[in-house]
Backbone as a printed PyTorch tensor [residue, N CA C, xyz], in Angstrom:
tensor([[[-33.5300, -38.8640, 156.8150],
         [-32.7850, -39.5280, 155.7560],
         [-33.4350, -39.2790, 154.3960]],

        [[-34.7440, -39.3300, 154.3500],
         [-35.4360, -39.0690, 153.0850],
         [-35.2180, -37.6390, 152.6230]],

        [[-35.2580, -36.6990, 153.5560],
         [-35.0650, -35.2970, 153.1960],
         [-33.6710, -35.0350, 152.6600]],

        [[-32.6740, -35.7050, 153.2340],
         [-31.2860, -35.4840, 152.8410],
         [-30.8150, -36.4550, 151.7630]],

        [[-31.6870, -37.3860, 151.3420],
         [-31.3250, -38.4110, 150.3610],
         [-30.0750, -39.1590, 150.8000]],

        [[-30.0510, -39.5770, 152.0330],
         [-28.9040, -40.2670, 152.5920],
         [-29.3230, -41.6320, 153.1070]],

        [[-28.4750, -42.6230, 152.8960],
         [-28.7510, -43.9770, 153.3920],
         [-28.2560, -44.1500, 154.8290]],

        [[-27.4300, -43.2270, 155.3050],
         [-26.9200, -43.2940, 156.6660],
         [-27.1930, -41.9760, 157.3790]],

        [[-27.1640, -42.0720, 158.7040],
         [-27.3530, -40.8890, 159.5290],
         [-26.3990, -40.9810, 160.7130]],

        [[-25.7050, -39.8840, 160.9850],
         [-24.8110, -39.8400, 162.1450],
         [-25.6560, -39.6680, 163.4040]],

        [[-25.3810, -40.4960, 164.4160],
         [-26.1000, -40.4030, 165.6790],
         [-25.2310, -39.6040, 166.6460]],

        [[-25.7920, -38.4770, 167.1010],
         [-25.0530, -37.5440, 167.9470],
         [-25.9410, -37.1880, 169.1330]],

        [[-25.3520, -37.1770, 170.3180],
         [-26.0880, -36.7500, 171.5040],
         [-25.2310, -35.7420, 172.2510]],

        [[-25.7580, -34.5560, 172.4260],
         [-25.0720, -33.4530, 173.1070],
         [-23.6720, -33.2290, 172.5380]],

        [[-23.5820, -33.2870, 171.2150],
         [-22.3260, -33.0010, 170.5290],
         [-21.3680, -34.1720, 170.4390]],

        [[-21.6420, -35.2990, 171.0810],
         [-20.7500, -36.4600, 171.0510],
         [-21.2450, -37.4470, 169.9930]],

        [[-20.3240, -37.9160, 169.1670],
         [-20.6500, -38.8470, 168.0910],
         [-20.6990, -40.2710, 168.6370]],

        [[-21.7820, -40.9960, 168.2760],
         [-21.9590, -42.3800, 168.7350],
         [-21.8980, -43.4120, 167.6200]],

        [[-22.0240, -43.0090, 166.3900],
         [-21.9270, -43.9550, 165.2840],
         [-22.8910, -43.6120, 164.1690]],

        [[-22.8880, -44.4650, 163.1570],
         [-23.7700, -44.3290, 162.0080],
         [-24.8650, -45.3770, 162.0780]],

        [[-26.0640, -44.9920, 161.7230],
         [-27.1590, -45.9450, 161.5850],
         [-27.5620, -45.9630, 160.1180]],

        [[-27.8170, -47.1410, 159.6030],
         [-28.1640, -47.3140, 158.2000],
         [-29.6710, -47.3890, 158.0240]],

        [[-30.1580, -46.8280, 156.9440],
         [-31.5880, -46.8130, 156.6530],
         [-32.1610, -48.2290, 156.5890]],

        [[-31.4310, -49.1600, 155.9700],
         [-31.9090, -50.5390, 155.8600],
         [-32.0570, -51.1830, 157.2360]],

        [[-31.1420, -50.8790, 158.1490],
         [-31.2470, -51.4160, 159.5070],
         [-32.4860, -50.8840, 160.2120]],

        [[-32.7970, -49.6290, 159.9980],
         [-33.9930, -49.0490, 160.6120],
         [-35.2650, -49.6610, 160.0170]],

        [[-35.2700, -49.8640, 158.7110],
         [-36.4550, -50.4270, 158.0430],
         [-36.6840, -51.8880, 158.4160]],

        [[-35.6190, -52.6010, 158.8130],
         [-35.7420, -54.0100, 159.1750],
         [-36.2980, -54.2210, 160.5830]],

        [[-36.4530, -53.1430, 161.3420],
         [-36.9360, -53.2760, 162.7210],
         [-38.4400, -53.5220, 162.7360]],

        [[-38.8390, -54.5890, 163.3970],
         [-40.2640, -54.9280, 163.5030],
         [-40.9770, -53.9510, 164.4280]],

        [[-40.2930, -53.5410, 165.4790],
         [-40.8750, -52.6160, 166.4540],
         [-40.4960, -51.1940, 166.0640]],

        [[-41.4330, -50.4510, 165.5370],
         [-41.1530, -49.0820, 165.0900],
         [-41.1800, -48.0700, 166.2320]],

        [[-41.4740, -48.5160, 167.4360],
         [-41.5050, -47.6100, 168.5850],
         [-40.1710, -47.5440, 169.3080]],

        [[-39.1710, -48.3020, 168.8690],
         [-37.8640, -48.2910, 169.5340],
         [-37.1680, -46.9550, 169.3090]],

        [[-36.4400, -46.5050, 170.3230],
         [-35.6240, -45.3080, 170.1350],
         [-34.2080, -45.7220, 169.7230]],

        [[-33.3920, -44.7600, 169.3550],
         [-32.0440, -45.0660, 168.8820],
         [-31.1710, -45.7020, 169.9650]],

        [[-31.4250, -45.3960, 171.2040],
         [-30.6680, -46.0040, 172.3090],
         [-30.7960, -47.5210, 172.2650]],

        [[-31.9780, -48.0220, 171.9420],
         [-32.2060, -49.4660, 171.8810],
         [-31.5340, -50.1050, 170.6660]],

        [[-31.1560, -49.2830, 169.6920],
         [-30.5360, -49.8030, 168.4720],
         [-29.0380, -49.5520, 168.4100]],

        [[-28.4270, -49.1190, 169.5110],
         [-27.0170, -48.7330, 169.4650],
         [-26.0880, -49.8910, 169.0930]],

        [[-26.5440, -51.1270, 169.2800],
         [-25.7270, -52.2680, 168.8680],
         [-25.5970, -52.3590, 167.3370]],

        [[-26.4310, -51.6430, 166.6140],
         [-26.3840, -51.6250, 165.1520],
         [-25.4910, -50.5070, 164.5970]],

        [[-25.0860, -49.5820, 165.4430],
         [-24.3000, -48.4390, 164.9830],
         [-22.9520, -48.8980, 164.4220]],

        [[-22.5720, -48.2900, 163.3200],
         [-21.2300, -48.4780, 162.7730],
         [-20.3760, -47.3270, 163.2990]],

        [[-19.2780, -47.6570, 163.9330],
         [-18.4290, -46.6190, 164.5110],
         [-17.3530, -46.2510, 163.4890]],

        [[-17.7810, -45.5130, 162.4740],
         [-16.9160, -45.1000, 161.3650],
         [-16.8690, -43.5770, 161.3550]],

        [[-15.6580, -43.0240, 161.2080],
         [-15.4830, -41.5690, 161.1940],
         [-14.0740, -41.2510, 160.7230]],

        [[-13.8350, -39.9830, 160.4440],
         [-12.4740, -39.4960, 160.2500],
         [-12.2740, -38.3200, 161.2030]],

        [[-11.0340, -38.1240, 161.5800],
         [-10.6910, -36.9880, 162.4360],
         [-10.5730, -35.7300, 161.5910]],

        [[-10.7750, -34.6010, 162.2290],
         [-10.7180, -33.3200, 161.5200],
         [ -9.3370, -33.0000, 160.9690]],

        [[ -8.2890, -33.6040, 161.4820],
         [ -6.9420, -33.3310, 161.0100],
         [ -6.5000, -34.2790, 159.8790]],

        [[ -7.3200, -35.2650, 159.5320],
         [ -6.9730, -36.1990, 158.4720],
         [ -7.1870, -35.5560, 157.1040]],

        [[ -6.4760, -36.0920, 156.1230],
         [ -6.6200, -35.6110, 154.7490],
         [ -7.9280, -36.1330, 154.1700]],

        [[ -8.4760, -35.3750, 153.2420],
         [ -9.7550, -35.7640, 152.6370],
         [ -9.6300, -37.0890, 151.8810]],

        [[ -8.4370, -37.4450, 151.4070],
         [ -8.2500, -38.7260, 150.7300],
         [ -8.5370, -39.8960, 151.6720]],

        [[ -8.4260, -39.6950, 152.9760],
         [ -8.7270, -40.7590, 153.9350],
         [-10.2090, -41.1180, 153.9470]],

        [[-11.0480, -40.2060, 153.5180],
         [-12.4920, -40.4760, 153.4910],
         [-12.8730, -41.3970, 152.3320]],

        [[-12.1120, -41.3780, 151.2610],
         [-12.4380, -42.1960, 150.0890],
         [-12.5310, -43.6840, 150.3950]],

        [[-11.4860, -44.3030, 150.9730],
         [-11.6080, -45.7450, 151.2320],
         [-12.7220, -46.0760, 152.2300]],

        [[-12.9610, -45.1840, 153.1910],
         [-14.0580, -45.4300, 154.1320],
         [-15.4000, -45.4890, 153.4100]],

        [[-15.6190, -44.5520, 152.4990],
         [-16.8780, -44.5270, 151.7540],
         [-17.0210, -45.7590, 150.8680]],

        [[-15.9620, -46.0990, 150.1740],
         [-16.0340, -47.2110, 149.2250],
         [-16.1520, -48.5520, 149.9510]],

        [[-15.2850, -48.8030, 150.9150],
         [-15.2850, -50.0960, 151.6070],
         [-16.5650, -50.3510, 152.3960]],

        [[-17.1710, -49.2960, 152.9200],
         [-18.3680, -49.4480, 153.7430],
         [-19.6520, -49.0450, 153.0290]],

        [[-19.5430, -48.7120, 151.7410],
         [-20.6920, -48.2980, 150.9280],
         [-21.4880, -47.1840, 151.6280]],

        [[-20.7800, -46.1140, 151.9620],
         [-21.3790, -45.0100, 152.6990],
         [-21.7120, -43.8360, 151.7840]],

        [[-22.7400, -43.1030, 152.1720],
         [-23.0840, -41.8440, 151.5090],
         [-22.4650, -40.6650, 152.2470]],

        [[-22.1760, -40.8760, 153.5260],
         [-21.5980, -39.8240, 154.3650],
         [-20.4810, -40.4060, 155.2190]],

        [[-19.5490, -39.5550, 155.6170],
         [-18.5160, -39.9210, 156.5860],
         [-18.5020, -38.8280, 157.6530]],

        [[-18.7950, -39.1880, 158.9080],
         [-18.7640, -38.1950, 159.9790],
         [-17.3360, -37.7070, 160.2550]],

        [[-17.2300, -36.4470, 160.6310],
         [-15.9470, -35.8380, 160.9910],
         [-16.0150, -35.4750, 162.4700]],

        [[-14.9940, -35.9200, 163.2210],
         [-14.9570, -35.6660, 164.6690],
         [-13.5920, -35.1110, 165.0510]],

        [[-13.5200, -34.5400, 166.2620],
         [-12.2230, -34.1200, 166.7880],
         [-11.6840, -35.2410, 167.6740]],

        [[-10.5460, -35.0220, 168.3280],
         [ -9.9190, -36.0940, 169.1130],
         [-10.7560, -36.5310, 170.3150]],

        [[-11.7380, -35.7150, 170.7270],
         [-12.6290, -36.0770, 171.8370],
         [-13.9390, -36.6940, 171.3530]],

        [[-13.9900, -37.0190, 170.0680],
         [-15.1820, -37.5590, 169.4070],
         [-16.3420, -36.5740, 169.3950]],

        [[-16.0260, -35.3010, 169.4800],
         [-17.0420, -34.2670, 169.3160],
         [-17.3810, -34.1940, 167.8450]],

        [[-18.6500, -34.3080, 167.5470],
         [-19.1230, -34.3130, 166.1700],
         [-18.9760, -32.9180, 165.5680]],

        [[-18.3060, -32.8420, 164.4020],
         [-18.0800, -31.5640, 163.7330],
         [-18.8990, -31.4130, 162.4530]],

        [[-19.3620, -32.5270, 161.9020],
         [-20.1400, -32.4850, 160.6620],
         [-19.9180, -33.7490, 159.8610]],

        [[-20.4120, -33.7440, 158.6450],
         [-20.2440, -34.9060, 157.7800],
         [-19.7360, -34.4890, 156.4120]],

        [[-19.0140, -35.3960, 155.8110],
         [-18.6320, -35.2650, 154.4070],
         [-19.6190, -36.1070, 153.6150]],

        [[-20.2490, -35.5220, 152.6340],
         [-21.1310, -36.2720, 151.7480],
         [-20.3480, -36.6620, 150.5010]],

        [[-20.8850, -37.5920, 149.7440],
         [-20.2330, -37.9560, 148.4780],
         [-20.0850, -36.7240, 147.5870]],

        [[-21.1330, -35.9110, 147.5570],
         [-21.1020, -34.7240, 146.7000],
         [-20.0420, -33.7340, 147.1480]],

        [[-19.9380, -33.5050, 148.4600],
         [-18.9260, -32.5570, 148.9410],
         [-17.5220, -33.1020, 148.7330]],

        [[-17.3620, -34.4170, 148.8680],
         [-16.0640, -35.0380, 148.6380],
         [-15.6600, -34.9130, 147.1730]],

        [[-16.5960, -35.1980, 146.2700],
         [-16.3030, -35.0540, 144.8400],
         [-15.9980, -33.6100, 144.4710]],

        [[-16.7350, -32.6770, 145.0420],
         [-16.4860, -31.2610, 144.7550],
         [-15.0910, -30.8560, 145.2260]],

        [[-14.6920, -31.3290, 146.4080],
         [-13.3680, -30.9910, 146.9220],
         [-12.2670, -31.6350, 146.0810]],

        [[-12.4620, -32.8990, 145.7130],
         [-11.4700, -33.5600, 144.8670],
         [-11.3560, -32.8690, 143.5180]],

        [[-12.4890, -32.4610, 142.9580],
         [-12.4610, -31.7570, 141.6860],
         [-11.7020, -30.4360, 141.8050]],

        [[-11.8480, -29.7420, 142.9150],
         [-11.1280, -28.4820, 143.0810],
         [ -9.6220, -28.7080, 143.2010]],

        [[ -9.2260, -29.9120, 143.6570],
         [ -7.8110, -30.2220, 143.7910],
         [ -7.2020, -30.7530, 142.4950]],

        [[ -7.9530, -31.5770, 141.7660],
         [ -7.3580, -32.2200, 140.6010],
         [ -8.0160, -31.8520, 139.2770]],

        [[ -9.2150, -31.3220, 139.2820],
         [ -9.8840, -30.9690, 138.0420],
         [ -9.5130, -29.5670, 137.6100]],

        [[ -8.7210, -29.4690, 136.5780],
         [ -8.2630, -28.1600, 136.1020],
         [ -8.7410, -27.9490, 134.6690]],

        [[ -9.2830, -26.7660, 134.3710],
         [ -9.6630, -26.4890, 132.9860],
         [ -8.4090, -26.2930, 132.1330]],

        [[ -8.5480, -26.4770, 130.8440],
         [ -7.4300, -26.3260, 129.9000],
         [ -6.2410, -27.1940, 130.2850]],

        [[ -6.5310, -28.3930, 130.7260],
         [ -5.4790, -29.3330, 131.0890],
         [ -5.6380, -30.5940, 130.2550]],

        [[ -4.5460, -31.2810, 130.0680],
         [ -4.5730, -32.5550, 129.3590],
         [ -4.0540, -33.6350, 130.3020]],

        [[ -4.3800, -34.8610, 129.9620],
         [ -3.9680, -36.0000, 130.7750],
         [ -3.1200, -36.9180, 129.8990]],

        [[ -2.0080, -37.3750, 130.4710],
         [ -1.1000, -38.2850, 129.7800],
         [ -0.9690, -39.5440, 130.6310]],

        [[ -1.1980, -40.7100, 130.0260],
         [ -1.0240, -41.9920, 130.7140],
         [  0.2150, -42.6720, 130.1460]],

        [[  1.1460, -43.0000, 131.0330],
         [  2.4190, -43.5880, 130.6320],
         [  2.5500, -44.9540, 131.2890]],

        [[  2.9380, -45.9560, 130.5030],
         [  3.1870, -47.2890, 131.0490],
         [  4.6590, -47.4010, 131.4000]],

        [[  4.9250, -47.8700, 132.6150],
         [  6.3000, -47.9360, 133.1200],
         [  6.5880, -49.3130, 133.6880]],

        [[  7.8590, -49.6650, 133.7160],
         [  8.2690, -50.8670, 134.4350],
         [  8.1770, -50.6000, 135.9260]],

        [[  7.9380, -51.6540, 136.6930],
         [  7.7400, -51.4870, 138.1360],
         [  8.9430, -50.8270, 138.8120]],

        [[ 10.1390, -51.1230, 138.3380],
         [ 11.3360, -50.5450, 138.9590],
         [ 12.1320, -49.6940, 137.9780]],

        [[ 11.5340, -49.4070, 136.8390],
         [ 12.2430, -48.7210, 135.7760],
         [ 11.5990, -47.3670, 135.4970]],

        [[ 11.5200, -46.5270, 136.5150],
         [ 10.9340, -45.2100, 136.2990],
         [ 11.4970, -44.2130, 137.3100]],

        [[ 11.4820, -42.9820, 136.8910],
         [ 11.9120, -41.8990, 137.7590],
         [ 10.9850, -40.7190, 137.5180]],

        [[ 10.1820, -40.3920, 138.5070],
         [  9.2530, -39.2780, 138.3630],
         [ 10.0000, -37.9680, 138.1390]],

        [[ 11.1700, -37.8250, 138.7520],
         [ 11.9360, -36.5900, 138.5600],
         [ 12.4310, -36.4740, 137.1150]],

        [[ 12.8050, -37.5990, 136.4860],
         [ 13.2520, -37.5690, 135.0890],
         [ 12.0880, -37.2020, 134.1690]],

        [[ 10.9300, -37.8090, 134.4050],
         [  9.7420, -37.5090, 133.6000],
         [  9.3500, -36.0420, 133.7780]],

        [[  9.4290, -35.5600, 134.9960],
         [  9.0990, -34.1690, 135.2830],
         [ 10.0300, -33.2110, 134.5380]],

        [[ 11.3250, -33.5210, 134.5090],
         [ 12.2830, -32.6600, 133.7930],
         [ 11.9720, -32.6250, 132.2960]],

        [[ 11.6050, -33.7730, 131.7300],
         [ 11.2610, -33.8230, 130.3010],
         [ 10.0600, -32.9280, 130.0210]],

        [[  9.0410, -33.0480, 130.8520],
         [  7.8130, -32.2690, 130.6570],
         [  8.0770, -30.7840, 130.8640]],

        [[  8.8190, -30.4430, 131.8950],
         [  9.1230, -29.0360, 132.1680],
         [ 10.0130, -28.4250, 131.0920]],

        [[ 10.8230, -29.2310, 130.4240],
         [ 11.6570, -28.7280, 129.3300],
         [ 10.8020, -28.2760, 128.1470]],

        [[  9.5590, -28.7430, 128.0960],
         [  8.6220, -28.3330, 127.0390],
         [  7.7120, -27.2000, 127.5260]],

        [[  8.1550, -26.4690, 128.5470],
         [  7.3930, -25.3570, 129.1340],
         [  5.9910, -25.7770, 129.5730]],

        [[  5.9350, -26.9250, 130.1850],
         [  4.6830, -27.4850, 130.6760],
         [  4.8840, -27.8710, 132.1330]],

        [[  3.8450, -27.6570, 132.9300],
         [  3.9090, -28.0000, 134.3540],
         [  2.9510, -29.1490, 134.6390]],

        [[  3.2860, -29.9250, 135.6540],
         [  2.4340, -31.0320, 136.0870],
         [  1.5220, -30.5300, 137.1960]],

        [[  0.2050, -30.6520, 136.9840],
         [ -0.7750, -30.2960, 138.0180],
         [ -0.8910, -31.4030, 139.0550]],

        [[ -1.0110, -32.6480, 138.5880],
         [ -1.1870, -33.7660, 139.5100],
         [ -0.6670, -35.0370, 138.8730]],

        [[ -0.3970, -36.0220, 139.7230],
         [  0.0720, -37.3180, 139.2350],
         [ -0.4810, -38.4190, 140.1240]],

        [[ -0.7920, -39.5310, 139.5080],
         [ -1.1850, -40.7350, 140.2460],
         [ -0.5000, -41.9200, 139.5830]],

        [[ -0.2660, -42.9430, 140.3700],
         [  0.3730, -44.1420, 139.8410],
         [ -0.3350, -45.3510, 140.4260]],

        [[ -0.5310, -46.3490, 139.5960],
         [ -1.1370, -47.5860, 140.0930],
         [ -0.6020, -48.7740, 139.3030]],

        [[ -0.6960, -49.9430, 139.9160],
         [ -0.2680, -51.1990, 139.3060],
         [ -1.2780, -51.6050, 138.2440]],

        [[ -0.8050, -52.0000, 137.0840],
         [ -1.6810, -52.5220, 136.0410],
         [ -2.0370, -53.9560, 136.4370]],

        [[ -3.3280, -54.2890, 136.4970],
         [ -3.7310, -55.6360, 136.9300],
         [ -3.0890, -56.7350, 136.0760]],

        [[ -2.6990, -57.8100, 136.7470],
         [ -2.1000, -58.9910, 136.0930],
         [ -0.8430, -58.6370, 135.3020]],

        [[ -0.0510, -57.7210, 135.8480],
         [  1.1460, -57.2730, 135.1580],
         [  2.1690, -56.7940, 136.1900]],

        [[  3.4030, -56.6960, 135.7480],
         [  4.4320, -56.1040, 136.6040],
         [  4.6360, -54.6380, 136.2570]],

        [[  3.7960, -54.1150, 135.3940],
         [  3.9060, -52.7280, 134.9340],
         [  3.0900, -51.7850, 135.8110]],

        [[  3.4470, -50.5130, 135.7450],
         [  2.7330, -49.4440, 136.4220],
         [  2.1600, -48.4930, 135.3820]],

        [[  1.0800, -47.8000, 135.7590],
         [  0.5460, -46.7490, 134.8970],
         [  0.6270, -45.4410, 135.6570]],

        [[  1.3530, -44.5030, 135.0760],
         [  1.4940, -43.1640, 135.6320],
         [  0.5450, -42.2490, 134.8700]],

        [[ -0.3490, -41.5850, 135.6000],
         [ -1.2860, -40.6500, 134.9850],
         [ -0.9020, -39.2490, 135.4230]],

        [[ -0.6420, -38.3970, 134.4590],
         [ -0.2280, -37.0260, 134.7300],
         [ -1.2540, -36.0550, 134.1720]],

        [[ -1.5660, -35.0350, 134.9350],
         [ -2.3890, -33.9430, 134.4360],
         [ -1.4630, -32.7440, 134.3040]],

        [[ -1.4420, -32.1750, 133.1040],
         [ -0.5310, -31.0630, 132.8290],
         [ -1.3070, -29.8060, 132.4970]],

        [[ -0.6190, -28.6760, 132.5300],
         [ -1.2860, -27.3760, 132.4370],
         [ -1.5400, -26.8860, 131.0220]],

        [[ -1.4010, -27.7260, 130.0250],
         [ -1.6520, -27.3220, 128.6480],
         [ -2.6160, -28.2910, 127.9930]],

        [[ -3.3920, -27.7740, 127.0710],
         [ -4.2970, -28.6440, 126.3230],
         [ -3.5830, -29.2610, 125.1180]],

        [[ -2.6690, -28.5170, 124.5070],
         [ -1.9240, -29.0330, 123.3630],
         [ -0.6200, -29.6230, 123.8660]],

        [[ -0.5580, -30.9420, 123.8980],
         [  0.5960, -31.6140, 124.5020],
         [  1.4040, -32.4100, 123.4860]],

        [[  1.2590, -32.1160, 122.2150],
         [  1.9780, -32.8860, 121.1980],
         [  3.4930, -32.8140, 121.4050]],

        [[  4.0280, -31.6630, 121.7770],
         [  5.4710, -31.5290, 122.0130],
         [  5.9030, -32.3420, 123.2230]],

        [[  5.0660, -32.3790, 124.2510],
         [  5.3770, -33.1540, 125.4570],
         [  5.3900, -34.6430, 125.1270]],

        [[  4.3720, -35.0880, 124.3910],
         [  4.2910, -36.5020, 124.0110],
         [  5.4930, -36.8940, 123.1600]],

        [[  5.8580, -36.0400, 122.2060],
         [  7.0200, -36.3230, 121.3560],
         [  8.2960, -36.4040, 122.1900]],

        [[  8.4390, -35.5200, 123.1610],
         [  9.6330, -35.5400, 124.0240],
         [  9.6780, -36.8220, 124.8600]],

        [[  8.5470, -37.2450, 125.3560],
         [  8.5080, -38.4940, 126.1390],
         [  8.8380, -39.6930, 125.2570]],

        [[  8.3310, -39.7080, 124.0180],
         [  8.6650, -40.7880, 123.0800],
         [ 10.1610, -40.8250, 122.7970]],

        [[ 10.7670, -39.6260, 122.6220],
         [ 12.2090, -39.5610, 122.3630],
         [ 13.0180, -40.1780, 123.4970]],

        [[ 12.4700, -40.1350, 124.6910],
         [ 13.1460, -40.7180, 125.8500],
         [ 12.6510, -42.1350, 126.1430]],

        [[ 12.0160, -42.7500, 125.1690],
         [ 11.5660, -44.1510, 125.2230],
         [ 10.4940, -44.4340, 126.2730]],

        [[  9.6670, -43.4560, 126.5680],
         [  8.5190, -43.7070, 127.4450],
         [  7.3430, -44.1460, 126.5880]],

        [[  6.6260, -45.1460, 127.0550],
         [  5.4810, -45.6790, 126.3100],
         [  4.2070, -44.9450, 126.7430]],

        [[  3.6590, -44.1760, 125.8370],
         [  2.4320, -43.4160, 126.0970],
         [  1.2480, -44.3300, 125.8030]],

        [[  0.4460, -44.6130, 126.8260],
         [ -0.7320, -45.4690, 126.6290],
         [ -1.8970, -44.6840, 126.0480]],

        [[ -2.0880, -43.4540, 126.5360],
         [ -3.2260, -42.6550, 126.0800],
         [ -3.0130, -41.2030, 126.4680]],

        [[ -3.6940, -40.3280, 125.7510],
         [ -3.7570, -38.9140, 126.1170],
         [ -5.2190, -38.4920, 126.0480]],

        [[ -5.5990, -37.5640, 126.9100],
         [ -6.9750, -37.0880, 126.9740],
         [ -6.9720, -35.5700, 127.0890]],

        [[ -7.9810, -34.9590, 126.4820],
         [ -8.1400, -33.5120, 126.5860],
         [ -7.2370, -32.7350, 125.6780]],

        [[ -6.5220, -33.4500, 124.8180],
         [ -5.6030, -32.7800, 123.9100],
         [ -6.4040, -32.1150, 122.8030]],

        [[ -6.1630, -30.8350, 122.6010],
         [ -6.8900, -30.1180, 121.5500],
         [ -5.9300, -29.7500, 120.4380]],

        [[ -6.4050, -29.9030, 119.2430],
         [ -5.6250, -29.5110, 118.0780],
         [ -6.3460, -28.3980, 117.3470]],

        [[ -5.5960, -27.4480, 116.9170],
         [ -6.1310, -26.3800, 116.0770],
         [ -6.4190, -26.9900, 114.7050]],

        [[ -7.5650, -26.6970, 114.1250],
         [ -7.9550, -27.2610, 112.8290],
         [ -6.9260, -26.9270, 111.7620]],

        [[ -6.3360, -25.7350, 111.8230],
         [ -5.3370, -25.3620, 110.8150],
         [ -4.0790, -26.2210, 110.9650]],

        [[ -3.7320, -26.6240, 112.1750],
         [ -2.5810, -27.4940, 112.4160],
         [ -2.8310, -28.8680, 111.8120]],

        [[ -4.0340, -29.3880, 112.0210],
         [ -4.3750, -30.6910, 111.4620],
         [ -4.3340, -30.6330, 109.9420]],

        [[ -4.8950, -29.5660, 109.3500],
         [ -4.8900, -29.4060, 107.8980],
         [ -3.4610, -29.2920, 107.3850]],

        [[ -2.6290, -28.5420, 108.0900],
         [ -1.2410, -28.3760, 107.6860],
         [ -0.5060, -29.7110, 107.7030]],

        [[ -0.7180, -30.5140, 108.7280],
         [ -0.0790, -31.8330, 108.8150],
         [ -0.5640, -32.7460, 107.6830]],

        [[ -1.8380, -32.6800, 107.4020],
         [ -2.3980, -33.4800, 106.3130],
         [ -1.7730, -33.0730, 104.9780]],

        [[ -1.6530, -31.7700, 104.7390],
         [ -1.0570, -31.2820, 103.4990],
         [  0.3960, -31.7260, 103.3720]],

        [[  1.1560, -31.6710, 104.4660],
         [  2.5440, -32.1200, 104.4500],
         [  2.6340, -33.6090, 104.1270]],

        [[  1.7200, -34.4020, 104.6730],
         [  1.7030, -35.8310, 104.4090],
         [  1.4130, -36.0940, 102.9290]],

        [[  0.4270, -35.3760, 102.3750],
         [  0.0860, -35.5580, 100.9610],
         [  1.2450, -35.1520, 100.0560]],

        [[  1.9390, -34.0790, 100.3930],
         [  3.1250, -33.6550,  99.6080],
         [  4.2120, -34.7090,  99.6720]],

        [[  4.4090, -35.2830, 100.8380],
         [  5.4230, -36.3300, 101.0030],
         [  5.0690, -37.5690, 100.1670]],

        [[  3.7900, -37.9430, 100.2000],
         [  3.3690, -39.1250,  99.4640],
         [  3.4290, -38.9060,  97.9570]],

        [[  3.3030, -37.6630,  97.4730],
         [  3.3730, -37.3510,  96.0500],
         [  4.7920, -37.4040,  95.5030]],

        [[  5.8090, -37.3630,  96.3580],
         [  7.1980, -37.3360,  95.9030],
         [  7.5570, -38.5730,  95.2020]]])
């Protein structure tokens, strides 16, 4: 455990998975001569099957405060472990895209259509990489988070506003300095009129 910087260790005998043992449980043992067989009542029988989606590992890690999640087949044959680092790396490869921007939209719980929002965004020659939706705490509203394939999303944001969508925030949006200067100059000309 010290070598791997892990708080848990998968207990495997002849390829069969028996459970997880926690470092704190091992340190709490008064008798340091006990073998793992004598401690099997402490094992946590937590795992995911090899055919499950990687998103299934997230709640297991969070709810059980795990550093690793063992992966087994239908016969409980141990296949390996997912570490927090490997899970984050895999999630990043799925949702972390360079030159992408993020748009957060506030929606009514029953007043939204992902297909309508998608058509608006695609009409601006922009594609959606990923989307997530969650309930806003203490509210009947939802927050839709979209990752799109462009860094400059001003046209997309304007199109969503035209369709009465409430934009809560945007991230990763880049503006060309000449564009900002041009907008500033137009504003000053307007104010001078």
